[in-house]
């Protein structure tokens, strides 16, 4: 018997309220996770000091970005700017695009000193789902399975942590620019602790068949 994964439908109202609400700029804070990656000189803090309050406010929405620190994924809370060029109308794709742009940026000097890096390549974009895709599907400009494993782990776990994209705990449905069916990708404890070993292929997700009309 074929097992079908259920994909939650994203409520447009929730997406707009959570994802596109304009918030004042605030400092960056990250979970403090000391990670011993070798001898004492290689120990990193994975802790980022908050920015000073005198910086220019940023309009955007709150999100947790998954960056690499000590060979693991560590969440960093930020206010993510809404893309100035809104090339897509789909609210889920718009939030995903903003998160991708934030992941692509080089961490600040303070973050780098604390051990943070990112493996998400620049120029990656999020597009709207194709006709027939399950609700909440995000189509990337590159096939997810063609991305470096670390970059895919960052993207999957960042999108999975966004209520606007995933609508709660569960997989993230990603597809590429072609007509191949999208796949469901999960952010598990194993992915977070070993982001370089993300599974090569996620589970193919197909839309549920429409109920037959009554006679």
PDB file of C-alpha atoms in Angstrom:
ATOM      1  CA  UNK A   1       0.000   0.000   0.000  1.00  0.00           C
ATOM      2  CA  UNK A   2       1.334   3.372  -0.913  1.00  0.00           C
ATOM      3  CA  UNK A   3       1.741   5.716   1.985  1.00  0.00           C
ATOM      4  CA  UNK A   4       0.545   9.247   1.375  1.00  0.00           C
ATOM      5  CA  UNK A   5       1.841  12.133   3.421  1.00  0.00           C
ATOM      6  CA  UNK A   6      -0.701  14.736   4.394  1.00  0.00           C
ATOM      7  CA  UNK A   7       0.287  18.301   3.688  1.00  0.00           C
ATOM      8  CA  UNK A   8      -1.432  21.049   5.636  1.00  0.00           C
ATOM      9  CA  UNK A   9      -3.120  23.860   3.787  1.00  0.00           C
ATOM     10  CA  UNK A  10      -1.784  27.311   4.633  1.00  0.00           C
ATOM     11  CA  UNK A  11      -4.477  29.785   5.614  1.00  0.00           C
ATOM     12  CA  UNK A  12      -3.905  32.996   3.586  1.00  0.00           C
ATOM     13  CA  UNK A  13      -4.999  35.187   6.476  1.00  0.00           C
ATOM     14  CA  UNK A  14      -2.478  33.583   8.810  1.00  0.00           C
ATOM     15  CA  UNK A  15       0.261  33.969   6.241  1.00  0.00           C
ATOM     16  CA  UNK A  16      -0.428  37.667   5.772  1.00  0.00           C
ATOM     17  CA  UNK A  17      -0.661  38.407   9.497  1.00  0.00           C
ATOM     18  CA  UNK A  18       2.359  36.392  10.555  1.00  0.00           C
ATOM     19  CA  UNK A  19       4.648  36.831   7.587  1.00  0.00           C
ATOM     20  CA  UNK A  20       4.019  40.286   6.195  1.00  0.00           C
ATOM     21  CA  UNK A  21       3.332  42.243   9.361  1.00  0.00           C
ATOM     22  CA  UNK A  22       5.657  45.233   9.554  1.00  0.00           C
ATOM     23  CA  UNK A  23       7.736  45.132  12.707  1.00  0.00           C
ATOM     24  CA  UNK A  24      10.286  47.561  14.100  1.00  0.00           C
ATOM     25  CA  UNK A  25      13.919  46.577  13.828  1.00  0.00           C
ATOM     26  CA  UNK A  26      15.516  44.853  16.772  1.00  0.00           C
ATOM     27  CA  UNK A  27      18.775  43.179  17.744  1.00  0.00           C
ATOM     28  CA  UNK A  28      19.912  39.690  16.799  1.00  0.00           C
ATOM     29  CA  UNK A  29      20.095  36.947  19.365  1.00  0.00           C
ATOM     30  CA  UNK A  30      21.060  33.313  18.935  1.00  0.00           C
ATOM     31  CA  UNK A  31      20.731  30.249  21.092  1.00  0.00           C
ATOM     32  CA  UNK A  32      23.873  29.759  23.131  1.00  0.00           C
ATOM     33  CA  UNK A  33      25.180  26.321  22.178  1.00  0.00           C
ATOM     34  CA  UNK A  34      28.859  25.846  23.026  1.00  0.00           C
ATOM     35  CA  UNK A  35      30.116  23.217  20.600  1.00  0.00           C
ATOM     36  CA  UNK A  36      33.404  21.435  21.029  1.00  0.00           C
ATOM     37  CA  UNK A  37      34.638  20.702  17.522  1.00  0.00           C
ATOM     38  CA  UNK A  38      38.153  19.724  18.534  1.00  0.00           C
ATOM     39  CA  UNK A  39      40.942  21.072  20.743  1.00  0.00           C
ATOM     40  CA  UNK A  40      40.378  24.127  22.910  1.00  0.00           C
ATOM     41  CA  UNK A  41      41.525  26.686  20.282  1.00  0.00           C
ATOM     42  CA  UNK A  42      38.747  25.434  17.891  1.00  0.00           C
ATOM     43  CA  UNK A  43      35.930  25.827  20.415  1.00  0.00           C
ATOM     44  CA  UNK A  44      33.225  28.250  19.245  1.00  0.00           C
ATOM     45  CA  UNK A  45      30.553  29.961  21.315  1.00  0.00           C
ATOM     46  CA  UNK A  46      27.684  30.036  18.785  1.00  0.00           C
ATOM     47  CA  UNK A  47      26.431  33.107  20.645  1.00  0.00           C
ATOM     48  CA  UNK A  48      25.857  36.444  18.907  1.00  0.00           C
ATOM     49  CA  UNK A  49      25.783  39.725  20.846  1.00  0.00           C
ATOM     50  CA  UNK A  50      22.705  41.879  20.328  1.00  0.00           C
ATOM     51  CA  UNK A  51      23.020  44.836  18.006  1.00  0.00           C
ATOM     52  CA  UNK A  52      22.964  48.325  19.432  1.00  0.00           C
ATOM     53  CA  UNK A  53      19.594  50.042  19.496  1.00  0.00           C
ATOM     54  CA  UNK A  54      20.848  52.994  17.477  1.00  0.00           C
ATOM     55  CA  UNK A  55      20.840  51.162  14.169  1.00  0.00           C
ATOM     56  CA  UNK A  56      18.395  51.983  11.403  1.00  0.00           C
ATOM     57  CA  UNK A  57      15.098  50.124  11.955  1.00  0.00           C
ATOM     58  CA  UNK A  58      14.279  47.321   9.536  1.00  0.00           C
ATOM     59  CA  UNK A  59      10.779  46.643   8.247  1.00  0.00           C
ATOM     60  CA  UNK A  60      10.043  42.955   8.095  1.00  0.00           C
ATOM     61  CA  UNK A  61       8.866  39.939  10.063  1.00  0.00           C
ATOM     62  CA  UNK A  62      10.374  37.878  12.845  1.00  0.00           C
ATOM     63  CA  UNK A  63      11.933  34.550  11.904  1.00  0.00           C
ATOM     64  CA  UNK A  64      14.569  32.076  13.023  1.00  0.00           C
ATOM     65  CA  UNK A  65      17.355  31.494  10.515  1.00  0.00           C
ATOM     66  CA  UNK A  66      19.280  28.238  10.686  1.00  0.00           C
ATOM     67  CA  UNK A  67      23.000  28.968  10.317  1.00  0.00           C
ATOM     68  CA  UNK A  68      25.989  26.653  10.569  1.00  0.00           C
ATOM     69  CA  UNK A  69      28.009  26.776  13.763  1.00  0.00           C
ATOM     70  CA  UNK A  70      30.280  24.038  15.076  1.00  0.00           C
ATOM     71  CA  UNK A  71      29.165  21.744  12.221  1.00  0.00           C
ATOM     72  CA  UNK A  72      25.560  21.948  13.423  1.00  0.00           C
ATOM     73  CA  UNK A  73      22.466  24.024  12.680  1.00  0.00           C
ATOM     74  CA  UNK A  74      21.906  26.774  15.239  1.00  0.00           C
ATOM     75  CA  UNK A  75      18.861  29.056  15.120  1.00  0.00           C
ATOM     76  CA  UNK A  76      19.388  32.819  15.045  1.00  0.00           C
ATOM     77  CA  UNK A  77      16.390  35.083  15.687  1.00  0.00           C
ATOM     78  CA  UNK A  78      16.115  38.052  13.343  1.00  0.00           C
ATOM     79  CA  UNK A  79      13.741  40.544  11.786  1.00  0.00           C
ATOM     80  CA  UNK A  80      13.828  39.498   8.118  1.00  0.00           C
ATOM     81  CA  UNK A  81      13.235  42.301   5.598  1.00  0.00           C
ATOM     82  CA  UNK A  82      10.366  41.857   3.158  1.00  0.00           C
ATOM     83  CA  UNK A  83      11.787  41.719  -0.409  1.00  0.00           C
ATOM     84  CA  UNK A  84      11.656  45.115  -2.086  1.00  0.00           C
ATOM     85  CA  UNK A  85      11.005  43.534  -5.484  1.00  0.00           C
ATOM     86  CA  UNK A  86       7.943  41.383  -4.980  1.00  0.00           C
ATOM     87  CA  UNK A  87       8.200  39.299  -8.116  1.00  0.00           C
ATOM     88  CA  UNK A  88       5.711  36.710  -6.821  1.00  0.00           C
ATOM     89  CA  UNK A  89       2.181  37.193  -5.550  1.00  0.00           C
ATOM     90  CA  UNK A  90       1.848  33.911  -3.674  1.00  0.00           C
ATOM     91  CA  UNK A  91       2.261  34.826   0.040  1.00  0.00           C
ATOM     92  CA  UNK A  92       4.052  31.568   0.900  1.00  0.00           C
ATOM     93  CA  UNK A  93       6.570  32.051  -1.918  1.00  0.00           C
ATOM     94  CA  UNK A  94       7.072  35.676  -0.850  1.00  0.00           C
ATOM     95  CA  UNK A  95       7.973  34.649   2.695  1.00  0.00           C
ATOM     96  CA  UNK A  96      10.226  31.873   1.402  1.00  0.00           C
ATOM     97  CA  UNK A  97      12.004  34.373  -0.868  1.00  0.00           C
ATOM     98  CA  UNK A  98      12.657  36.695   2.075  1.00  0.00           C
ATOM     99  CA  UNK A  99      14.059  33.819   4.128  1.00  0.00           C
ATOM    100  CA  UNK A 100      16.280  32.662   1.259  1.00  0.00           C
ATOM    101  CA  UNK A 101      17.707  36.150   0.832  1.00  0.00           C
ATOM    102  CA  UNK A 102      18.443  36.305   4.563  1.00  0.00           C
ATOM    103  CA  UNK A 103      20.178  32.905   4.479  1.00  0.00           C
ATOM    104  CA  UNK A 104      22.283  33.937   1.476  1.00  0.00           C
ATOM    105  CA  UNK A 105      23.745  36.972   3.231  1.00  0.00           C
ATOM    106  CA  UNK A 106      27.187  36.609   4.776  1.00  0.00           C
ATOM    107  CA  UNK A 107      26.896  36.610   8.582  1.00  0.00           C
ATOM    108  CA  UNK A 108      28.006  39.772  10.339  1.00  0.00           C
ATOM    109  CA  UNK A 109      31.509  40.152  11.748  1.00  0.00           C
ATOM    110  CA  UNK A 110      30.196  39.406  15.250  1.00  0.00           C
ATOM    111  CA  UNK A 111      28.464  36.265  14.008  1.00  0.00           C
ATOM    112  CA  UNK A 112      31.559  35.103  12.162  1.00  0.00           C
ATOM    113  CA  UNK A 113      33.647  35.629  15.287  1.00  0.00           C
ATOM    114  CA  UNK A 114      31.141  33.440  17.167  1.00  0.00           C
ATOM    115  CA  UNK A 115      31.560  30.694  14.572  1.00  0.00           C
ATOM    116  CA  UNK A 116      28.535  31.241  12.305  1.00  0.00           C
ATOM    117  CA  UNK A 117      28.630  30.582   8.559  1.00  0.00           C
ATOM    118  CA  UNK A 118      26.101  29.880   5.826  1.00  0.00           C
ATOM    119  CA  UNK A 119      26.241  27.488   2.897  1.00  0.00           C
ATOM    120  CA  UNK A 120      23.214  28.769   0.965  1.00  0.00           C
ATOM    121  CA  UNK A 121      24.369  29.918  -2.501  1.00  0.00           C
ATOM    122  CA  UNK A 122      23.522  33.414  -3.698  1.00  0.00           C
ATOM    123  CA  UNK A 123      20.934  33.913  -6.404  1.00  0.00           C
ATOM    124  CA  UNK A 124      18.607  31.144  -5.248  1.00  0.00           C
ATOM    125  CA  UNK A 125      14.977  32.233  -5.533  1.00  0.00           C
ATOM    126  CA  UNK A 126      11.549  30.960  -4.501  1.00  0.00           C
ATOM    127  CA  UNK A 127       8.667  30.739  -6.945  1.00  0.00           C
ATOM    128  CA  UNK A 128       4.971  29.985  -6.917  1.00  0.00           C
ATOM    129  CA  UNK A 129       3.615  26.419  -7.047  1.00  0.00           C
ATOM    130  CA  UNK A 130       2.706  24.846 -10.376  1.00  0.00           C
ATOM    131  CA  UNK A 131      -0.874  23.853 -11.182  1.00  0.00           C
ATOM    132  CA  UNK A 132      -1.550  20.586  -9.387  1.00  0.00           C
ATOM    133  CA  UNK A 133       1.093  21.111  -6.676  1.00  0.00           C
ATOM    134  CA  UNK A 134      -0.055  20.547  -3.084  1.00  0.00           C
ATOM    135  CA  UNK A 135      -0.960  23.676  -1.148  1.00  0.00           C
ATOM    136  CA  UNK A 136       2.067  25.362   0.419  1.00  0.00           C
ATOM    137  CA  UNK A 137       4.549  24.104  -2.185  1.00  0.00           C
ATOM    138  CA  UNK A 138       7.599  26.308  -2.776  1.00  0.00           C
ATOM    139  CA  UNK A 139       9.308  25.997  -6.159  1.00  0.00           C
ATOM    140  CA  UNK A 140      13.016  26.849  -5.984  1.00  0.00           C
ATOM    141  CA  UNK A 141      15.074  28.111  -8.924  1.00  0.00           C
ATOM    142  CA  UNK A 142      17.242  24.995  -8.522  1.00  0.00           C
ATOM    143  CA  UNK A 143      16.154  21.429  -7.845  1.00  0.00           C
ATOM    144  CA  UNK A 144      16.445  20.855  -4.075  1.00  0.00           C
ATOM    145  CA  UNK A 145      18.325  17.583  -4.559  1.00  0.00           C
ATOM    146  CA  UNK A 146      20.944  19.430  -6.644  1.00  0.00           C
ATOM    147  CA  UNK A 147      21.788  21.840  -3.821  1.00  0.00           C
ATOM    148  CA  UNK A 148      24.714  21.204  -1.452  1.00  0.00           C
ATOM    149  CA  UNK A 149      23.420  19.100   1.480  1.00  0.00           C
ATOM    150  CA  UNK A 150      24.316  21.759   4.058  1.00  0.00           C
ATOM    151  CA  UNK A 151      22.467  24.454   2.107  1.00  0.00           C
ATOM    152  CA  UNK A 152      19.405  22.214   1.712  1.00  0.00           C
ATOM    153  CA  UNK A 153      19.431  21.458   5.452  1.00  0.00           C
ATOM    154  CA  UNK A 154      19.532  25.179   6.262  1.00  0.00           C
ATOM    155  CA  UNK A 155      16.672  25.913   3.875  1.00  0.00           C
ATOM    156  CA  UNK A 156      14.489  23.018   5.013  1.00  0.00           C
ATOM    157  CA  UNK A 157      14.895  23.745   8.723  1.00  0.00           C
ATOM    158  CA  UNK A 158      14.445  27.512   8.283  1.00  0.00           C
ATOM    159  CA  UNK A 159      11.268  27.098   6.230  1.00  0.00           C
ATOM    160  CA  UNK A 160       9.977  24.390   8.575  1.00  0.00           C
ATOM    161  CA  UNK A 161      10.309  26.824  11.470  1.00  0.00           C
ATOM    162  CA  UNK A 162       8.222  29.474   9.710  1.00  0.00           C
ATOM    163  CA  UNK A 163       4.485  29.277  10.466  1.00  0.00           C
ATOM    164  CA  UNK A 164       3.831  31.160   7.256  1.00  0.00           C
ATOM    165  CA  UNK A 165       5.445  28.410   5.174  1.00  0.00           C
ATOM    166  CA  UNK A 166       4.896  25.154   7.041  1.00  0.00           C
ATOM    167  CA  UNK A 167       1.683  25.995   8.977  1.00  0.00           C
ATOM    168  CA  UNK A 168       2.941  24.031  11.967  1.00  0.00           C
ATOM    169  CA  UNK A 169       5.313  21.134  12.690  1.00  0.00           C
ATOM    170  CA  UNK A 170       5.819  18.885   9.717  1.00  0.00           C
ATOM    171  CA  UNK A 171       7.573  18.601   6.385  1.00  0.00           C
ATOM    172  CA  UNK A 172       8.308  21.386   3.918  1.00  0.00           C
ATOM    173  CA  UNK A 173       7.206  20.746   0.336  1.00  0.00           C
ATOM    174  CA  UNK A 174       9.842  21.876  -2.166  1.00  0.00           C
ATOM    175  CA  UNK A 175      10.116  21.532  -5.917  1.00  0.00           C
ATOM    176  CA  UNK A 176      12.462  22.723  -8.614  1.00  0.00           C
ATOM    177  CA  UNK A 177      11.913  24.905 -11.685  1.00  0.00           C
ATOM    178  CA  UNK A 178      10.931  21.934 -13.846  1.00  0.00           C
ATOM    179  CA  UNK A 179       7.730  19.886 -14.006  1.00  0.00           C
ATOM    180  CA  UNK A 180       8.961  17.166 -11.634  1.00  0.00           C
ATOM    181  CA  UNK A 181       6.606  16.599  -8.673  1.00  0.00           C
ATOM    182  CA  UNK A 182       7.603  18.324  -5.434  1.00  0.00           C
ATOM    183  CA  UNK A 183       9.026  16.426  -2.486  1.00  0.00           C
ATOM    184  CA  UNK A 184       8.500  16.652   1.265  1.00  0.00           C
ATOM    185  CA  UNK A 185      11.605  17.378   3.338  1.00  0.00           C
ATOM    186  CA  UNK A 186      11.744  17.070   7.129  1.00  0.00           C
ATOM    187  CA  UNK A 187      13.919  18.918   9.628  1.00  0.00           C
ATOM    188  CA  UNK A 188      14.848  16.155  12.046  1.00  0.00           C
ATOM    189  CA  UNK A 189      17.260  16.072  14.971  1.00  0.00           C
ATOM    190  CA  UNK A 190      19.667  14.136  12.765  1.00  0.00           C
ATOM    191  CA  UNK A 191      19.558  16.832  10.083  1.00  0.00           C
ATOM    192  CA  UNK A 192      20.185  19.556  12.661  1.00  0.00           C
ATOM    193  CA  UNK A 193      23.171  17.746  14.212  1.00  0.00           C
ATOM    194  CA  UNK A 194      24.651  16.575  10.877  1.00  0.00           C
ATOM    195  CA  UNK A 195      23.426  18.974   8.185  1.00  0.00           C
ATOM    196  CA  UNK A 196      25.901  17.628   5.661  1.00  0.00           C
ATOM    197  CA  UNK A 197      24.105  14.261   5.685  1.00  0.00           C
ATOM    198  CA  UNK A 198      20.594  15.413   4.687  1.00  0.00           C
ATOM    199  CA  UNK A 199      18.854  12.660   2.666  1.00  0.00           C
ATOM    200  CA  UNK A 200      19.532  12.922  -1.064  1.00  0.00           C
ATOM    201  CA  UNK A 201      15.852  12.709  -1.969  1.00  0.00           C
ATOM    202  CA  UNK A 202      12.757  13.648  -0.039  1.00  0.00           C
ATOM    203  CA  UNK A 203       9.420  11.870  -0.337  1.00  0.00           C
ATOM    204  CA  UNK A 204       7.414  12.665  -3.472  1.00  0.00           C
ATOM    205  CA  UNK A 205       4.175  14.449  -2.619  1.00  0.00           C
ATOM    206  CA  UNK A 206       1.169  14.373  -4.909  1.00  0.00           C
ATOM    207  CA  UNK A 207      -2.090  16.247  -4.399  1.00  0.00           C
ATOM    208  CA  UNK A 208      -4.962  14.271  -2.940  1.00  0.00           C
ATOM    209  CA  UNK A 209      -7.519  13.212  -5.568  1.00  0.00           C
ATOM    210  CA  UNK A 210     -10.640  15.346  -5.766  1.00  0.00           C
ATOM    211  CA  UNK A 211     -13.766  13.660  -4.367  1.00  0.00           C
ATOM    212  CA  UNK A 212     -16.072  12.205  -6.980  1.00  0.00           C
ATOM    213  CA  UNK A 213     -19.193  14.327  -7.547  1.00  0.00           C
ATOM    214  CA  UNK A 214     -22.378  12.843  -6.219  1.00  0.00           C
ATOM    215  CA  UNK A 215     -24.908  11.608  -8.696  1.00  0.00           C
TER     216      UNK A 215
END
